[in-house]
XYZ file of N, CA, C and O in Angstrom:
748
model
N 103.616 83.651 86.945
C 103.776 84.441 88.155
C 104.407 83.574 89.232
O 103.843 82.569 89.621
N 105.569 83.933 89.736
C 106.203 83.147 90.777
C 105.375 83.157 92.054
O 104.753 84.142 92.391
N 105.378 82.052 92.758
C 104.674 81.946 94.026
C 105.683 81.677 95.130
O 106.727 81.091 94.903
N 105.341 82.098 96.324
C 106.231 81.879 97.458
C 105.983 80.499 98.048
O 104.860 80.067 98.177
N 107.029 79.832 98.362
C 106.885 78.566 99.094
C 106.875 78.904 100.581
O 107.024 80.042 100.974
N 106.738 77.901 101.390
C 106.747 78.124 102.837
C 108.114 78.626 103.309
O 108.231 79.152 104.397
N 109.146 78.458 102.489
C 110.499 78.804 102.918
C 111.099 79.992 102.183
O 112.196 80.392 102.486
N 110.400 80.532 101.217
C 110.975 81.612 100.426
C 110.042 82.812 100.390
O 108.827 82.666 100.397
N 110.638 83.979 100.361
C 109.856 85.206 100.223
C 109.308 85.281 98.802
O 109.869 84.696 97.873
N 108.224 85.995 98.614
C 107.677 86.129 97.268
C 108.587 86.986 96.394
O 109.435 87.720 96.898
N 108.386 86.873 95.118
C 109.081 87.731 94.176
C 108.151 88.916 93.898
O 107.057 88.743 93.360
N 108.573 90.087 94.322
C 107.770 91.297 94.114
C 108.094 91.851 92.732
O 109.264 92.021 92.388
N 107.065 92.137 91.939
C 107.237 92.564 90.551
C 106.577 93.913 90.293
O 105.484 94.185 90.803
N 107.218 94.722 89.459
C 106.623 95.993 89.027
C 105.632 95.717 87.899
O 105.554 94.598 87.380
N 104.911 96.755 87.487
C 103.911 96.561 86.423
C 104.551 96.102 85.114
O 103.945 95.336 84.373
N 105.776 96.530 84.837
C 106.419 96.109 83.587
C 106.967 94.684 83.680
O 107.171 94.036 82.666
N 107.205 94.191 84.898
C 107.745 92.843 85.080
C 106.658 91.773 85.186
O 106.939 90.596 84.971
N 105.444 92.169 85.507
C 104.368 91.207 85.768
C 103.858 90.604 84.469
O 103.270 91.278 83.644
N 104.092 89.315 84.302
C 103.629 88.578 83.122
C 103.121 87.209 83.543
O 103.820 86.533 84.296
N 101.969 86.771 83.105
C 100.988 87.556 82.369
C 100.301 88.548 83.305
O 100.289 88.363 84.519
N 99.729 89.565 82.712
C 99.038 90.565 83.507
C 97.623 90.094 83.827
O 96.987 89.419 83.016
N 97.121 90.446 85.022
C 95.747 90.077 85.375
C 94.751 90.907 84.568
O 95.144 91.825 83.844
N 93.462 90.586 84.716
C 92.453 91.348 83.978
C 92.504 92.825 84.379
O 93.103 93.195 85.390
N 91.868 93.669 83.572
C 91.981 95.125 83.717
C 91.524 95.628 85.080
O 92.135 96.543 85.649
N 90.467 95.062 85.640
C 89.968 95.526 86.937
C 90.983 95.220 88.034
O 91.314 96.086 88.851
N 91.504 94.008 88.054
C 92.506 93.630 89.054
C 93.751 94.484 88.868
O 94.293 95.035 89.832
N 94.208 94.631 87.637
C 95.397 95.435 87.343
C 95.225 96.861 87.862
O 96.135 97.437 88.464
N 94.034 97.439 87.644
C 93.777 98.814 88.091
C 93.900 98.929 89.609
O 94.497 99.869 90.117
N 93.350 97.967 90.351
C 93.435 98.041 91.810
C 94.854 97.764 92.303
O 95.280 98.322 93.313
N 95.603 96.943 91.598
C 96.973 96.659 92.018
C 97.920 97.827 91.763
O 98.798 98.101 92.576
N 97.754 98.495 90.646
C 98.753 99.494 90.247
C 98.264 100.940 90.268
O 99.016 101.837 89.911
N 97.050 101.183 90.706
C 96.570 102.561 90.817
C 97.365 103.262 91.918
O 97.491 102.744 93.028
N 97.890 104.439 91.610
C 98.767 105.130 92.549
C 98.041 106.096 93.469
O 98.670 106.731 94.313
N 96.728 106.193 93.345
C 95.965 107.024 94.271
C 95.959 106.369 95.647
O 96.327 105.206 95.799
N 95.478 107.082 96.637
C 95.350 106.542 97.989
C 94.346 105.395 97.991
O 93.192 105.564 97.586
N 94.780 104.211 98.449
C 93.867 103.075 98.536
C 92.762 103.379 99.543
O 91.605 103.020 99.321
N 93.083 104.051 100.628
C 92.057 104.434 101.608
C 90.959 105.248 100.946
O 89.763 104.981 101.152
N 91.333 106.213 100.150
C 90.323 107.060 99.479
C 89.497 106.252 98.490
O 88.289 106.424 98.396
N 90.151 105.357 97.755
C 89.413 104.522 96.794
C 88.446 103.577 97.507
O 87.318 103.377 97.069
N 88.899 102.971 98.608
C 88.019 102.078 99.362
C 86.868 102.850 100.008
O 85.749 102.335 100.091
N 87.145 104.061 100.445
C 86.082 104.906 101.016
C 85.023 105.189 99.957
O 83.823 105.088 100.231
N 85.455 105.521 98.739
C 84.496 105.754 97.646
C 83.745 104.469 97.298
O 82.528 104.475 97.122
N 84.479 103.358 97.190
C 83.864 102.081 96.815
C 82.823 101.650 97.850
O 81.802 101.064 97.500
N 83.068 101.956 99.110
C 82.143 101.562 100.179
C 81.090 102.640 100.460
O 80.316 102.501 101.408
N 81.073 103.678 99.644
C 80.156 104.814 99.820
C 80.254 105.317 101.275
O 79.260 105.420 101.994
N 81.478 105.611 101.675
C 81.811 106.161 102.990
C 81.548 105.204 104.158
O 81.452 105.635 105.298
N 81.469 103.915 103.897
C 81.361 102.921 104.959
C 82.696 102.193 105.107
O 82.779 100.966 105.026
N 83.750 103.002 105.289
C 85.118 102.502 105.403
C 85.564 102.621 106.852
O 85.240 103.584 107.541
N 86.336 101.636 107.316
C 86.922 101.722 108.653
C 88.199 100.879 108.700
O 88.490 100.110 107.775
N 88.945 101.055 109.767
C 90.205 100.340 109.981
C 90.094 99.571 111.290
O 89.692 100.140 112.309
N 90.433 98.295 111.256
C 90.482 97.480 112.472
C 91.922 97.035 112.703
O 92.446 96.218 111.938
N 92.577 97.592 113.732
C 93.936 97.145 114.048
C 93.933 95.695 114.521
O 93.043 95.267 115.257
N 94.921 94.925 114.065
C 95.084 93.535 114.474
C 96.234 93.395 115.463
O 96.110 92.736 116.484
N 97.371 93.990 115.120
C 98.537 93.945 115.998
C 99.496 95.055 115.603
O 99.506 95.502 114.454
N 100.280 95.482 116.569
C 101.359 96.424 116.287
C 102.378 96.359 117.400
O 102.043 96.047 118.547
N 103.624 96.596 117.022
C 104.695 96.574 118.004
C 106.043 96.340 117.341
O 106.136 96.195 116.126
N 107.091 96.321 118.160
C 108.451 96.099 117.667
C 108.651 94.619 117.395
O 108.338 93.789 118.235
N 109.150 94.303 116.199
C 109.408 92.917 115.794
C 110.637 92.883 114.897
O 111.029 93.907 114.328
N 111.169 91.679 114.721
C 112.201 91.486 113.708
C 111.498 91.518 112.359
O 110.493 90.835 112.154
N 112.012 92.322 111.446
C 111.410 92.449 110.121
C 111.778 91.258 109.253
O 112.843 90.656 109.413
N 110.900 90.922 108.318
C 111.190 89.850 107.368
C 112.308 90.312 106.428
O 112.507 91.506 106.208
N 113.006 89.342 105.843
C 114.138 89.673 104.974
C 113.731 90.546 103.797
O 114.460 91.470 103.418
N 112.565 90.266 103.178
C 112.150 91.078 102.031
C 111.842 92.505 102.459
O 112.067 93.454 101.703
N 111.365 92.683 103.694
C 111.098 94.031 104.208
C 112.399 94.764 104.482
O 112.537 95.947 104.137
N 113.366 94.069 105.074
C 114.680 94.686 105.317
C 115.312 95.141 104.009
O 115.842 96.254 103.915
N 115.250 94.283 102.997
C 115.829 94.638 101.695
C 115.140 95.866 101.108
O 115.795 96.776 100.599
N 113.810 95.905 101.178
C 113.068 97.037 100.614
C 113.362 98.339 101.360
O 113.343 99.418 100.769
N 113.610 98.230 102.670
C 113.910 99.419 103.477
C 115.398 99.761 103.493
O 115.793 100.799 104.026
N 116.229 98.898 102.925
C 117.663 99.154 102.878
C 118.337 99.032 104.236
O 119.276 99.767 104.539
N 117.853 98.085 105.067
C 118.468 97.857 106.371
C 118.987 96.412 106.421
O 118.612 95.578 105.595
N 119.830 96.141 107.385
C 120.447 94.819 107.503
C 119.394 93.746 107.785
O 118.421 94.001 108.505
N 119.586 92.540 107.222
C 118.684 91.427 107.550
C 118.615 91.240 109.065
O 119.621 91.382 109.759
N 117.418 90.940 109.555
C 117.239 90.740 110.986
C 117.030 92.015 111.774
O 116.959 91.977 113.003
N 116.939 93.160 111.083
C 116.711 94.429 111.777
C 115.345 94.435 112.444
O 114.410 93.786 111.984
N 115.250 95.215 113.495
C 113.986 95.352 114.199
C 113.258 96.584 113.677
O 113.872 97.564 113.274
N 111.927 96.502 113.695
C 111.133 97.636 113.259
C 109.748 97.606 113.857
O 109.360 96.643 114.527
N 109.017 98.682 113.628
C 107.625 98.756 114.058
C 106.778 98.086 112.985
O 106.906 98.396 111.802
N 105.937 97.162 113.408
C 105.067 96.440 112.488
C 103.626 96.707 112.910
O 103.270 96.528 114.071
N 102.821 97.132 111.959
C 101.392 97.384 112.203
C 100.601 96.572 111.186
O 100.824 96.684 109.978
N 99.689 95.740 111.683
C 98.817 94.955 110.809
C 97.373 95.324 111.103
O 96.969 95.393 112.271
N 96.622 95.583 110.028
C 95.230 96.011 110.165
C 94.392 95.382 109.061
O 94.916 94.901 108.053
N 93.090 95.419 109.262
C 92.138 95.176 108.181
C 91.585 96.518 107.761
O 91.258 97.357 108.603
N 91.459 96.715 106.458
C 90.730 97.846 105.906
C 89.362 97.297 105.532
O 89.267 96.356 104.739
N 88.317 97.856 106.122
C 86.977 97.308 105.975
C 86.079 98.207 105.136
O 86.164 99.430 105.208
N 85.222 97.574 104.371
C 84.132 98.233 103.672
C 82.849 97.586 104.162
O 82.743 96.356 104.185
N 81.907 98.391 104.597
C 80.643 97.862 105.121
C 80.890 96.807 106.209
O 80.237 95.771 106.241
N 81.870 97.061 107.054
C 82.234 96.202 108.190
C 82.759 94.823 107.782
O 82.830 93.918 108.608
N 83.158 94.661 106.516
C 83.742 93.415 106.024
C 85.222 93.653 105.702
O 85.548 94.636 105.032
N 86.125 92.764 106.153
C 87.537 92.921 105.798
C 87.727 92.817 104.275
O 87.438 91.780 103.687
N 88.154 93.899 103.682
C 88.413 93.940 102.242
C 89.897 93.797 101.932
O 90.283 93.244 100.914
N 90.739 94.354 102.815
C 92.179 94.375 102.580
C 92.891 94.113 103.908
O 92.506 94.660 104.943
N 93.906 93.260 103.861
C 94.824 93.097 104.980
C 96.027 93.977 104.673
O 96.587 93.904 103.566
N 96.423 94.829 105.609
C 97.557 95.725 105.386
C 98.611 95.513 106.466
O 98.290 95.357 107.648
N 99.866 95.488 106.023
C 101.009 95.366 106.936
C 101.968 96.500 106.608
O 102.449 96.609 105.470
N 102.226 97.341 107.597
C 103.127 98.477 107.425
C 104.296 98.323 108.379
O 104.100 97.964 109.545
N 105.497 98.579 107.880
C 106.693 98.419 108.697
C 107.643 99.597 108.487
O 107.685 100.194 107.412
N 108.380 99.911 109.542
C 109.425 100.935 109.482
C 110.559 100.487 110.385
O 110.316 99.949 111.475
N 111.784 100.680 109.939
C 112.958 100.290 110.727
C 113.031 101.120 112.003
O 112.723 102.312 112.006
N 113.436 100.477 113.098
C 113.430 101.117 114.420
C 114.187 102.446 114.449
O 113.648 103.458 114.861
N 115.452 102.434 114.047
C 116.266 103.639 114.185
C 115.700 104.793 113.368
O 115.586 105.915 113.865
N 115.329 104.520 112.127
C 114.785 105.587 111.276
C 113.476 106.123 111.847
O 113.230 107.329 111.826
N 112.637 105.238 112.365
C 111.368 105.676 112.931
C 111.590 106.488 114.205
O 110.971 107.539 114.403
N 112.493 106.037 115.059
C 112.766 106.764 116.298
C 113.423 108.118 116.041
O 113.254 109.042 116.834
N 114.143 108.237 114.929
C 114.769 109.519 114.574
C 113.783 110.479 113.908
O 114.123 111.627 113.645
N 112.579 110.004 113.600
C 111.589 110.837 112.914
C 110.541 111.327 113.910
O 110.565 110.971 115.089
N 109.602 112.117 113.403
C 108.496 112.580 114.246
C 107.208 111.805 113.961
O 106.145 112.170 114.432
N 107.301 110.710 113.218
C 106.123 109.892 112.912
C 105.876 108.937 114.073
O 106.739 108.136 114.421
N 104.708 109.039 114.680
C 104.373 108.197 115.820
C 103.328 107.174 115.397
O 102.130 107.406 115.503
N 103.802 106.027 114.905
C 102.881 104.994 114.425
C 102.104 104.346 115.562
O 101.049 103.773 115.338
N 102.592 104.473 116.795
C 101.898 103.881 117.944
C 100.566 104.563 118.232
O 99.712 103.980 118.889
N 100.397 105.780 117.774
C 99.204 106.550 118.113
C 98.127 106.524 117.032
O 97.144 107.248 117.122
N 98.286 105.684 116.018
C 97.324 105.684 114.909
C 95.956 105.120 115.294
O 94.929 105.594 114.811
N 95.935 104.096 116.107
C 94.653 103.495 116.486
C 93.877 103.037 115.261
O 94.386 102.269 114.444
N 92.658 103.525 115.096
C 91.820 103.119 113.962
C 91.954 104.067 112.773
O 91.183 103.977 111.823
N 92.930 104.965 112.821
C 93.169 105.835 111.664
C 93.995 105.102 110.616
O 94.808 104.242 110.932
N 93.813 105.467 109.374
C 94.538 104.853 108.266
C 95.928 105.460 108.139
O 96.068 106.675 107.985
N 96.952 104.605 108.190
C 98.320 105.069 107.971
C 98.477 105.586 106.549
O 99.125 106.600 106.313
N 97.866 104.896 105.594
C 97.957 105.331 104.203
C 97.454 106.754 104.007
O 98.069 107.555 103.296
N 96.350 107.078 104.640
C 95.815 108.434 104.518
C 96.779 109.448 105.122
O 96.988 110.524 104.566
N 97.391 109.097 106.241
C 98.380 109.975 106.861
C 99.560 110.205 105.916
O 100.003 111.334 105.722
N 100.055 109.129 105.306
C 101.200 109.253 104.402
C 100.842 110.066 103.156
O 101.645 110.870 102.680
N 99.640 109.841 102.615
C 99.221 110.576 101.420
C 98.952 112.047 101.706
O 99.078 112.881 100.819
N 98.554 112.369 102.921
C 98.228 113.764 103.232
C 99.467 114.576 103.607
O 99.390 115.785 103.769
N 100.612 113.911 103.739
C 101.847 114.602 104.085
C 102.728 114.692 102.834
O 103.329 113.703 102.417
N 102.817 115.902 102.230
C 103.578 116.041 100.978
C 105.076 115.784 101.123
O 105.770 115.644 100.120
N 105.567 115.684 102.347
C 106.993 115.413 102.542
C 107.344 113.964 102.197
O 108.503 113.653 101.950
N 106.345 113.069 102.158
C 106.600 111.665 101.822
C 106.548 111.464 100.312
O 105.637 111.946 99.646
N 107.545 110.749 99.798
C 107.560 110.340 98.393
C 107.215 108.866 98.341
O 107.724 108.069 99.146
N 106.367 108.507 97.385
C 105.983 107.110 97.249
C 106.834 106.444 96.182
O 106.961 106.920 95.060
N 107.380 105.279 96.525
C 108.154 104.500 95.569
C 107.240 103.725 94.638
O 106.010 103.777 94.736
N 107.855 102.978 93.758
C 107.119 102.217 92.749
C 106.308 101.086 93.382
O 106.764 100.423 94.311
N 105.111 100.893 92.865
C 104.274 99.783 93.324
C 104.835 98.465 92.801
O 105.277 98.376 91.654
N 104.795 97.449 93.661
C 105.203 96.095 93.310
C 104.086 95.156 93.755
O 103.394 95.440 94.736
N 103.920 94.044 93.041
C 102.874 93.087 93.384
C 103.435 91.670 93.467
O 104.510 91.383 92.933
N 102.676 90.819 94.129
C 103.007 89.395 94.191
C 101.741 88.641 94.583
O 100.728 89.236 94.928
N 101.836 87.328 94.508
C 100.836 86.470 95.129
C 101.333 86.302 96.564
O 102.377 85.691 96.805
N 100.630 86.900 97.492
C 101.090 87.011 98.875
C 101.121 85.644 99.556
O 100.157 84.882 99.451
N 102.201 85.329 100.264
C 102.301 84.031 100.933
C 101.181 83.841 101.969
O 101.002 84.682 102.841
N 100.470 82.749 101.843
C 99.342 82.512 102.746
C 99.783 82.454 104.207
O 99.040 82.867 105.095
N 100.997 81.970 104.476
C 101.453 81.863 105.861
C 101.709 83.229 106.501
O 101.844 83.320 107.709
N 101.753 84.285 105.705
C 101.948 85.638 106.230
C 100.617 86.333 106.535
O 100.607 87.446 107.026
N 99.521 85.682 106.221
C 98.195 86.280 106.420
C 97.628 85.881 107.781
O 98.017 84.863 108.348
N 96.666 86.665 108.295
C 95.983 86.253 109.523
C 95.333 84.877 109.313
O 94.915 84.541 108.201
N 95.239 84.112 110.371
C 94.762 82.729 110.306
C 93.466 82.577 109.518
O 93.330 81.670 108.704
N 92.502 83.468 109.748
C 91.196 83.327 109.093
C 91.231 83.608 107.589
O 90.258 83.352 106.889
N 92.346 84.131 107.082
C 92.470 84.405 105.645
C 93.690 83.727 105.044
O 94.276 84.231 104.100
N 94.084 82.591 105.541
C 95.224 81.853 104.980
C 94.773 81.171 103.701
O 94.412 80.003 103.685
N 94.767 81.955 102.640
C 94.277 81.519 101.338
C 95.410 81.707 100.333
O 96.081 82.740 100.328
N 95.597 80.721 99.471
C 96.642 80.817 98.444
C 96.257 81.816 97.370
O 95.084 82.011 97.060
N 97.287 82.399 96.781
C 97.181 83.187 95.555
C 96.422 84.502 95.677
O 95.900 85.009 94.689
N 96.351 85.084 96.867
C 95.740 86.412 96.976
C 96.729 87.454 96.462
O 97.930 87.374 96.730
N 96.218 88.424 95.736
C 97.063 89.497 95.218
C 97.451 90.441 96.348
O 96.607 90.893 97.117
N 98.734 90.741 96.397
C 99.244 91.746 97.319
C 100.047 92.775 96.552
O 100.561 92.498 95.465
N 100.109 93.953 97.106
C 100.929 95.017 96.513
C 101.649 95.729 97.646
O 101.239 95.645 98.805
N 102.740 96.401 97.303
C 103.454 97.171 98.307
C 104.159 98.343 97.646
O 104.439 98.329 96.433
N 104.428 99.331 98.470
C 105.260 100.456 98.054
C 105.883 101.045 99.308
O 105.393 100.851 100.418
N 106.984 101.748 99.107
C 107.708 102.346 100.220
C 107.544 103.861 100.151
O 107.789 104.480 99.112
N 107.094 104.426 101.251
C 106.970 105.878 101.385
C 108.203 106.368 102.130
O 108.526 105.845 103.202
N 108.896 107.354 101.562
C 110.125 107.834 102.189
C 110.052 109.331 102.455
O 109.420 110.094 101.722
N 110.709 109.695 103.552
C 110.908 111.101 103.917
C 112.242 111.147 104.624
O 112.386 110.617 105.722
N 113.231 111.729 103.970
C 114.576 111.735 104.534
C 115.072 110.311 104.684
O 115.022 109.514 103.752
N 115.507 109.948 105.897
C 116.026 108.597 106.136
C 114.926 107.609 106.533
O 115.197 106.420 106.670
N 113.706 108.102 106.716
C 112.604 107.236 107.125
C 111.938 106.589 105.916
O 111.552 107.264 104.967
N 111.807 105.280 105.969
C 111.042 104.544 104.973
C 109.923 103.781 105.661
O 110.157 103.138 106.691
N 108.716 103.890 105.136
C 107.582 103.132 105.654
C 107.085 102.251 104.512
O 106.607 102.752 103.493
N 107.251 100.952 104.686
C 106.852 99.989 103.665
C 105.427 99.543 103.966
O 105.141 99.041 105.055
N 104.539 99.758 102.997
C 103.122 99.438 103.175
C 102.743 98.340 102.178
O 102.846 98.535 100.970
N 102.323 97.202 102.710
C 101.840 96.087 101.884
C 100.345 95.941 102.099
O 99.856 96.052 103.231
N 99.614 95.712 101.010
C 98.153 95.595 101.055
C 97.752 94.354 100.273
O 98.174 94.173 99.137
N 96.948 93.495 100.906
C 96.526 92.241 100.297
C 95.014 92.278 100.134
O 94.282 92.468 101.118
N 94.558 92.109 98.911
C 93.121 92.166 98.612
C 92.482 90.824 98.964
O 92.858 89.784 98.435
N 91.513 90.874 99.862
C 90.846 89.676 100.362
C 89.662 89.300 99.476
O 89.123 90.152 98.759
N 89.222 88.040 99.506
C 88.140 87.585 98.621
C 86.864 88.424 98.714
O 86.216 88.683 97.699
N 86.501 88.892 99.905
C 85.273 89.674 100.065
C 85.329 90.971 99.253
O 84.307 91.444 98.761
N 86.519 91.544 99.114
C 86.654 92.767 98.318
C 86.298 92.499 96.860
O 85.514 93.229 96.253
N 86.874 91.447 96.269
C 86.619 91.145 94.855
C 85.152 90.774 94.647
O 84.551 91.136 93.637
N 84.566 90.087 95.626
C 83.144 89.737 95.546
C 82.292 91.010 95.528
O 81.377 91.148 94.713
N 82.597 91.925 96.423
C 81.852 93.188 96.496
C 82.040 93.996 95.212
O 81.094 94.576 94.692
N 83.250 94.027 94.713
C 83.546 94.783 93.493
C 82.767 94.224 92.306
O 82.243 94.964 91.475
N 82.632 92.897 92.235
C 81.910 92.251 91.134
C 80.410 92.537 91.182
O 79.760 92.653 90.154
N 79.872 92.676 92.388
C 78.431 92.883 92.497
C 78.023 94.345 92.536
O 76.871 94.675 92.317
N 78.968 95.233 92.811
C 78.662 96.665 92.899
C 79.502 97.444 91.905
O 80.724 97.367 91.959
N 78.870 98.197 91.030
C 79.681 99.027 90.128
C 80.451 100.059 90.925
O 80.033 100.443 92.010
N 81.578 100.445 90.380
C 82.383 101.473 91.050
C 81.616 102.774 91.097
O 81.026 103.197 90.110
N 81.587 103.435 92.265
C 80.913 104.724 92.357
C 81.657 105.781 91.563
O 82.842 105.651 91.309
N 80.948 106.816 91.176
C 81.598 107.914 90.451
C 82.582 108.616 91.362
O 82.366 108.702 92.550
N 83.628 109.119 90.757
C 84.638 109.829 91.548
C 84.372 111.302 91.581
O 83.609 111.849 90.867
């Protein structure tokens, strides 16, 4: 599995490209196409919440520009949050959309607050979800308190017309610890 250096973006891989594959439980959480918000809500027995970390207009990273099909150095809306189970950060999520496409749409990411963007995207049938890709997320891209090597991250792009919203989700150590000690609830 390729790893990102401090100077290079990670190599994002699809399920068919990922070799060797992680164990079945990790693989299921990385490549399950259901709403992660809904799965985390079930896993936490409805003790799920979202804590916004930052949001605003920023220059997008090169890998994000490429995934959104915009020029390198483009500006976009960036939203970073923790997805929590039982008030513990389980997932770090970073969602981005290119400025022009977002401003031309009716999606107002500024008004999300503590609501889950993923749930909004999944509940709107006009959005199509692209293929899931995974990598070992670069530690320097994580919030300071979770700068840990080799955390699994996944991403996919939700599109509606010319708007693309790229959602990356990084599974934090507390999530895997909780998953190991608690069986998955029935669906």
